PDB file of C-alpha atoms in Angstrom:
ATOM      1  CA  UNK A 861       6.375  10.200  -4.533  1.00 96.00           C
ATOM      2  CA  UNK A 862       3.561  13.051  -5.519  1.00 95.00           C
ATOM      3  CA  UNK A 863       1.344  11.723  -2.971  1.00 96.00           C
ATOM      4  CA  UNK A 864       3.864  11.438   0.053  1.00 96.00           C
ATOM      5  CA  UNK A 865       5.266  14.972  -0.898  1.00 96.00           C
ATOM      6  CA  UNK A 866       1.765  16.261  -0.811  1.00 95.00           C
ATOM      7  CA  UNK A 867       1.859  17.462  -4.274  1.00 96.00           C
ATOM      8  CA  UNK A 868      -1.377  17.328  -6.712  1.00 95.00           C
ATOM      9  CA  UNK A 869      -2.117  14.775  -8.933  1.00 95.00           C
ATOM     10  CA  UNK A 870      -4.266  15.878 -11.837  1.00 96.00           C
ATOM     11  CA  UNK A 871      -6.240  14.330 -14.921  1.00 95.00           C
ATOM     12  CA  UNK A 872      -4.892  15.315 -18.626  1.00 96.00           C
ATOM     13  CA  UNK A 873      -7.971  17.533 -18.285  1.00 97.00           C
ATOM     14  CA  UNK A 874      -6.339  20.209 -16.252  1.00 97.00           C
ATOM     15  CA  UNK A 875      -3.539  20.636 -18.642  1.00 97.00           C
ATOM     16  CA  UNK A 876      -6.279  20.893 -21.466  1.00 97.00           C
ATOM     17  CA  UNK A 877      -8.293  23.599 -19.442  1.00 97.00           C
ATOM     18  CA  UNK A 878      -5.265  25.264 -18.930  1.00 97.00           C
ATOM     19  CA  UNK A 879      -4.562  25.564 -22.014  1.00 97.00           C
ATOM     20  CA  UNK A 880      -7.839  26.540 -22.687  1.00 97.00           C
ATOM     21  CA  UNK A 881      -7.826  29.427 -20.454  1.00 96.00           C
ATOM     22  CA  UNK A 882      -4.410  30.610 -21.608  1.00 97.00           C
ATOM     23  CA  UNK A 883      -3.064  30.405 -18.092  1.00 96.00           C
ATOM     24  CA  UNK A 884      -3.219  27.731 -14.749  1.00 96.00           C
ATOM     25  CA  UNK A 885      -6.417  26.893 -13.353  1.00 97.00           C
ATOM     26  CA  UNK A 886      -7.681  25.689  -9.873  1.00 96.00           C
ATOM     27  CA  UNK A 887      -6.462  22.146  -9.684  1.00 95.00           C
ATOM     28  CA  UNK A 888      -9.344  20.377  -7.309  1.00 94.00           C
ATOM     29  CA  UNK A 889     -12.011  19.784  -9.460  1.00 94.00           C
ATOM     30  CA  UNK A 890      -8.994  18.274 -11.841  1.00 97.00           C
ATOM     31  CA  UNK A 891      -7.572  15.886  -8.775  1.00 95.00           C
ATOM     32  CA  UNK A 892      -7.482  12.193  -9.480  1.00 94.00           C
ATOM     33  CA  UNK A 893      -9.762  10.642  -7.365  1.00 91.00           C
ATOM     34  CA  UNK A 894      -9.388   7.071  -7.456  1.00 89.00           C
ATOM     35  CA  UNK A 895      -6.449   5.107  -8.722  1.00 85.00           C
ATOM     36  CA  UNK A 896      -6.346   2.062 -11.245  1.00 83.00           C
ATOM     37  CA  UNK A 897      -6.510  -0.675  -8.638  1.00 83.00           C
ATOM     38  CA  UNK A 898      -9.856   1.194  -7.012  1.00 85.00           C
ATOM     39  CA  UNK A 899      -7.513   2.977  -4.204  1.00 86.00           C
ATOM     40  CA  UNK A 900      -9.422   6.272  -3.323  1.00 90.00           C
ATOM     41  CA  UNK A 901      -8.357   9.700  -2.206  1.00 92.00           C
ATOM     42  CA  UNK A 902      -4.856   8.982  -1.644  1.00 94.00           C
ATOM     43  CA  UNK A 903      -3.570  11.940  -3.183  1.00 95.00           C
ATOM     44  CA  UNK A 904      -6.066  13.953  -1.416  1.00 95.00           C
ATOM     45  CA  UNK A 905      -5.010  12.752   1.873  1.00 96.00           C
ATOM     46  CA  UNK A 906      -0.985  13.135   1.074  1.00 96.00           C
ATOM     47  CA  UNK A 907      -1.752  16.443   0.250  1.00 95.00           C
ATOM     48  CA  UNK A 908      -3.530  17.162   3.557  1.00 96.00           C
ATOM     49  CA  UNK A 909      -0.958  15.287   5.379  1.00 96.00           C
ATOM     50  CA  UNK A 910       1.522  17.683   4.540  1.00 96.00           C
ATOM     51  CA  UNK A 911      -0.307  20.768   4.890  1.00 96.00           C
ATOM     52  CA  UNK A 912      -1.699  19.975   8.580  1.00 97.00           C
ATOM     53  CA  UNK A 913       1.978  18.811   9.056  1.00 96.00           C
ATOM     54  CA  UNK A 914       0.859  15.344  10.141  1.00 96.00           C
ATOM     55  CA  UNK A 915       3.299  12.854  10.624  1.00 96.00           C
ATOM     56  CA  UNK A 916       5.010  11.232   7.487  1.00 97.00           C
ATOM     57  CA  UNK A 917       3.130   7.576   6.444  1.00 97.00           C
ATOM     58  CA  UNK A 918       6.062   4.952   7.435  1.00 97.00           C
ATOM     59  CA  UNK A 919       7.341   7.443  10.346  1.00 97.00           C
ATOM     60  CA  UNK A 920       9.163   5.744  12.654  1.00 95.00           C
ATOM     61  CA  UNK A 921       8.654   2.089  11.228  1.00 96.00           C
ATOM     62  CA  UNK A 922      11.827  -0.020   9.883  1.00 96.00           C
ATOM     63  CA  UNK A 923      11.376  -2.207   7.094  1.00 97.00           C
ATOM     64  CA  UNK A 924      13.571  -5.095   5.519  1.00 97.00           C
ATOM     65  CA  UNK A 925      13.705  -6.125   2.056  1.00 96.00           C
ATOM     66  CA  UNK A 926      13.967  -9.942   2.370  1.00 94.00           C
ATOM     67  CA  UNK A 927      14.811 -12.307  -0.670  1.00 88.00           C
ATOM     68  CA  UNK A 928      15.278 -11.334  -4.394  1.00 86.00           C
ATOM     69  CA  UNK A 929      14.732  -7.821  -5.849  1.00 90.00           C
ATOM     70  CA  UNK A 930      15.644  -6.812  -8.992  1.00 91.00           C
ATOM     71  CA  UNK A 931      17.971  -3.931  -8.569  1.00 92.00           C
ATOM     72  CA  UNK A 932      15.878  -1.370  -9.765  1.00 94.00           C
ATOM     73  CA  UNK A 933      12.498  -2.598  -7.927  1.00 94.00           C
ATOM     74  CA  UNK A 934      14.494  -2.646  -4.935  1.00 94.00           C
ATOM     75  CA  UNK A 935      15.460   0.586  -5.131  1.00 96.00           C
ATOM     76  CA  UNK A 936      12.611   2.113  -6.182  1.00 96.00           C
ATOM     77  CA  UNK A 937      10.950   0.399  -2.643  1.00 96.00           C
ATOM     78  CA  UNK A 938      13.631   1.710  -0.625  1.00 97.00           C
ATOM     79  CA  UNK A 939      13.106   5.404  -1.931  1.00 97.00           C
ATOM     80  CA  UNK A 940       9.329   5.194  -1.154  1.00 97.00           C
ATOM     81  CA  UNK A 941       9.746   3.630   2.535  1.00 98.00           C
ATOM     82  CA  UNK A 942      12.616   6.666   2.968  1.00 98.00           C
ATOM     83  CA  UNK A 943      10.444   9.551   1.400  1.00 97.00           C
ATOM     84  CA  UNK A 944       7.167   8.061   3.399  1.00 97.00           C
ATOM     85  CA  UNK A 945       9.677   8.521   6.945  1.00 97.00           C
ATOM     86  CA  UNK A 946      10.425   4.611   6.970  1.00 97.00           C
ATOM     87  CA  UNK A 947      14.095   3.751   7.972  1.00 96.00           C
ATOM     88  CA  UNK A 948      15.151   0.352   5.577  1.00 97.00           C
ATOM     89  CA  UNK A 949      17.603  -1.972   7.428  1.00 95.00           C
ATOM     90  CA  UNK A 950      20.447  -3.574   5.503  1.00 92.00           C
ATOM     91  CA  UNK A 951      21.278  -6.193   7.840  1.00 92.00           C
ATOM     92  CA  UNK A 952      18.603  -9.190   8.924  1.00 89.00           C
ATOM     93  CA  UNK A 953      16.926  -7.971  12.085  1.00 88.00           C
ATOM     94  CA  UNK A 954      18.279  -9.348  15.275  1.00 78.00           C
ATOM     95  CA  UNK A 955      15.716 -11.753  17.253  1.00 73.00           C
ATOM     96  CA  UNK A 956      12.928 -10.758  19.193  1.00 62.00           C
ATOM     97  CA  UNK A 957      15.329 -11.365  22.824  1.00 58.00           C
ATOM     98  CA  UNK A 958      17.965  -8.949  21.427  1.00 53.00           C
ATOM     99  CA  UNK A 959      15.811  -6.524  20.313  1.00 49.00           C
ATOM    100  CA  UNK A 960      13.798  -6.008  24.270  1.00 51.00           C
ATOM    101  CA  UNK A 961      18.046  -5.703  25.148  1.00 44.00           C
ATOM    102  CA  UNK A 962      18.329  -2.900  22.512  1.00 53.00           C
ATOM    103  CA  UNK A 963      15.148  -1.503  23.849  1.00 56.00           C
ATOM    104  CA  UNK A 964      14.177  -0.494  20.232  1.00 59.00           C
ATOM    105  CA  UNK A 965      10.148  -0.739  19.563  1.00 69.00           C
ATOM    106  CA  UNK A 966       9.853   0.422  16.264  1.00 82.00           C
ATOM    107  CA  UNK A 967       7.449  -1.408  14.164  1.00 91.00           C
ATOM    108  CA  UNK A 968       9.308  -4.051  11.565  1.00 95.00           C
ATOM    109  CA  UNK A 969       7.879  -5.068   8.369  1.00 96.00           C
ATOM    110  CA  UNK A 970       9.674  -7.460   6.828  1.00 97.00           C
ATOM    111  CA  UNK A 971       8.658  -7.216   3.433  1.00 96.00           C
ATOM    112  CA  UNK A 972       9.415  -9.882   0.255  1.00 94.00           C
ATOM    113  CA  UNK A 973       8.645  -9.578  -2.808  1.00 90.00           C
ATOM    114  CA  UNK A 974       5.793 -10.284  -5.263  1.00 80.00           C
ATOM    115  CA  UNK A 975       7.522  -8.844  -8.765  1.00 72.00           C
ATOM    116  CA  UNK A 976       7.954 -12.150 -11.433  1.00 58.00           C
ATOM    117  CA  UNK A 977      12.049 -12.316 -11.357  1.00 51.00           C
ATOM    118  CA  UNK A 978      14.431 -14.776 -13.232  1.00 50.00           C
ATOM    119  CA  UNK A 979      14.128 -17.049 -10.433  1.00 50.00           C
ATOM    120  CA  UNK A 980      10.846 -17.446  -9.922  1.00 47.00           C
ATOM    121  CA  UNK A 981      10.182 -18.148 -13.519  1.00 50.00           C
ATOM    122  CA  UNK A 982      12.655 -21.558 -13.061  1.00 52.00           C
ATOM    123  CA  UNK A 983      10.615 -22.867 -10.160  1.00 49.00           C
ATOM    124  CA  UNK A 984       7.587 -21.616 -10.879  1.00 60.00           C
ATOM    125  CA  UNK A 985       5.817 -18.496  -9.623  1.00 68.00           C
ATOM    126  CA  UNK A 986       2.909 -20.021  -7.125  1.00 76.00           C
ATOM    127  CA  UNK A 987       5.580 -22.231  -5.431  1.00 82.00           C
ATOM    128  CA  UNK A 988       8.469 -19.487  -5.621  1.00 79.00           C
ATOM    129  CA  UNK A 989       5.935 -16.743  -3.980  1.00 79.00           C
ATOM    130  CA  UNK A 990       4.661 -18.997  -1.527  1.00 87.00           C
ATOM    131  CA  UNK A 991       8.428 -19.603  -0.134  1.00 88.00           C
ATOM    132  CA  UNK A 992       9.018 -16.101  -0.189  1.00 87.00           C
ATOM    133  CA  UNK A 993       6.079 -15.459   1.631  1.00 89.00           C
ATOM    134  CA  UNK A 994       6.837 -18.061   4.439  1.00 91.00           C
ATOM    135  CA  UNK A 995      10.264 -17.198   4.550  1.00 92.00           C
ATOM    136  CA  UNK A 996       9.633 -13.728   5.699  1.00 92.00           C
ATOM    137  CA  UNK A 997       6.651 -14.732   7.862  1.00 93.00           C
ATOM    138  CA  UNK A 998       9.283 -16.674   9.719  1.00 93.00           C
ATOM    139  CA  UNK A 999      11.539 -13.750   9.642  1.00 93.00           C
ATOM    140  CA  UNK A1000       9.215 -11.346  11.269  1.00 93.00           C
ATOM    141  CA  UNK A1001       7.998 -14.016  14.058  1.00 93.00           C
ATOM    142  CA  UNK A1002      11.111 -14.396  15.329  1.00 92.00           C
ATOM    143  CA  UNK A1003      12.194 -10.560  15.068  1.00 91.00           C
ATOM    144  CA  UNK A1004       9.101  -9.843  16.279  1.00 91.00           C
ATOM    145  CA  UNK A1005       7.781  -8.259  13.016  1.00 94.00           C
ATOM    146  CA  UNK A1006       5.197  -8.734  10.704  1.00 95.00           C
ATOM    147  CA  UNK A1007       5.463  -9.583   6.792  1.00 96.00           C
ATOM    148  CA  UNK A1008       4.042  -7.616   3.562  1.00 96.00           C
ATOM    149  CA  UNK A1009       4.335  -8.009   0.580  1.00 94.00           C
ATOM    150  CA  UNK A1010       5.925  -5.217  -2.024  1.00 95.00           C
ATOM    151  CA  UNK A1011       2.465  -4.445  -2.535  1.00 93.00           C
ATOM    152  CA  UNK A1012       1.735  -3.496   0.649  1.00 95.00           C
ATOM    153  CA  UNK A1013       4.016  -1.110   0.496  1.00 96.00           C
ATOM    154  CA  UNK A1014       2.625   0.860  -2.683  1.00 94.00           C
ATOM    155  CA  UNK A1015      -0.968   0.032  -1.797  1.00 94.00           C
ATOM    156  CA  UNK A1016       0.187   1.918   1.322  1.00 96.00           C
ATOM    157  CA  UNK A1017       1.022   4.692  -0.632  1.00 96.00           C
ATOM    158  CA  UNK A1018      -1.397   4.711  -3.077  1.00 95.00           C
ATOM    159  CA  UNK A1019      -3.680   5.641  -0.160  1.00 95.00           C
ATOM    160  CA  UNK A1020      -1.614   7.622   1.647  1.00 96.00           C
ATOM    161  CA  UNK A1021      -2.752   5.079   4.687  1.00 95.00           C
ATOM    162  CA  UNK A1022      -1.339   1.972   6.189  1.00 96.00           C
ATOM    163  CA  UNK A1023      -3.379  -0.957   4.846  1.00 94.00           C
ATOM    164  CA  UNK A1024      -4.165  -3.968   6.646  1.00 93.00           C
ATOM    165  CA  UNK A1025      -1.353  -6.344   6.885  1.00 88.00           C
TER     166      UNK A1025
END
């Protein structure tokens, strides 16, 4: 949420220099650079993104949570696509003919989930993933979307840029 609201994202080492210095000091040479997964300069970019009042990461794109979320996980995805400008649909997107009548060409991701849940734990998680994964591949083909994982979504984020799909 820091990174989409363009707000800084320091090292423990600011708070120690300012603590040092007996008052706040100049947070850049403090910004964290690189995430734990190797994504760079997200929050660098966020931050930029909202000062040159650029567009919002997700803006205008609609997104669909397909298959099994924990509650929490679900809604912590749904409050990044919102905050990043996405718009998440409740309801299974209509087919690709429909949607030319509706004249509506906003990019859908159709997004499933990687997270290890109850469920997938019964029929084990290769097998359980893979179905998710083909489920919402055939999803987005015939809504005339494309499918991501959760991931994709915080990688996304992460680097305050839209990753490959």
């Amino acid at each position: 949420m820091a990174i989409l609201n363009g707000k800084w994202i320091v090292s423990i080492d600011w708070v120690k220099a300012c603590m040092d210095g007996m008052e706040p000091v100049d947070e850049q040479k403090f910004e964290v650079t690189t995430d734990v997964h190797g994504v760079r300069e997200g929050p660098k970019l966020g931050r930029q993104r909202v000062i040159n009042k650029q567009p919002r990461l997700f803006d205008g794109m609609q997104f669909y949570l397909h298959g099994d979320y924990t509650v929490a996980y679900r809604g912590f995805l749904q409050d990044l696509v919102v905050a990043a400008g996405g718009t998440v649909l409740h309801r299974k997107p209509v087919s690709r003919d429909h949607q030319k009548l509706l004249d509506d060409s906003s990019p859908l991701i159709v997004v499933y989930s990687l997270e290890n849940q109850g469920k997938a734990n019964l029929d084990g998680n290769d097998d359980y993933r893979r179905r998710q994964a083909d489920d919402a591949q055939a999803l987005a083909f015939a809504s005339g979307g494309e499918a991501a994982s959760s991931a994709w979504i915080i990688d996304s984020v992460a680097a305050c840029k839209l990753q490959p799909l």
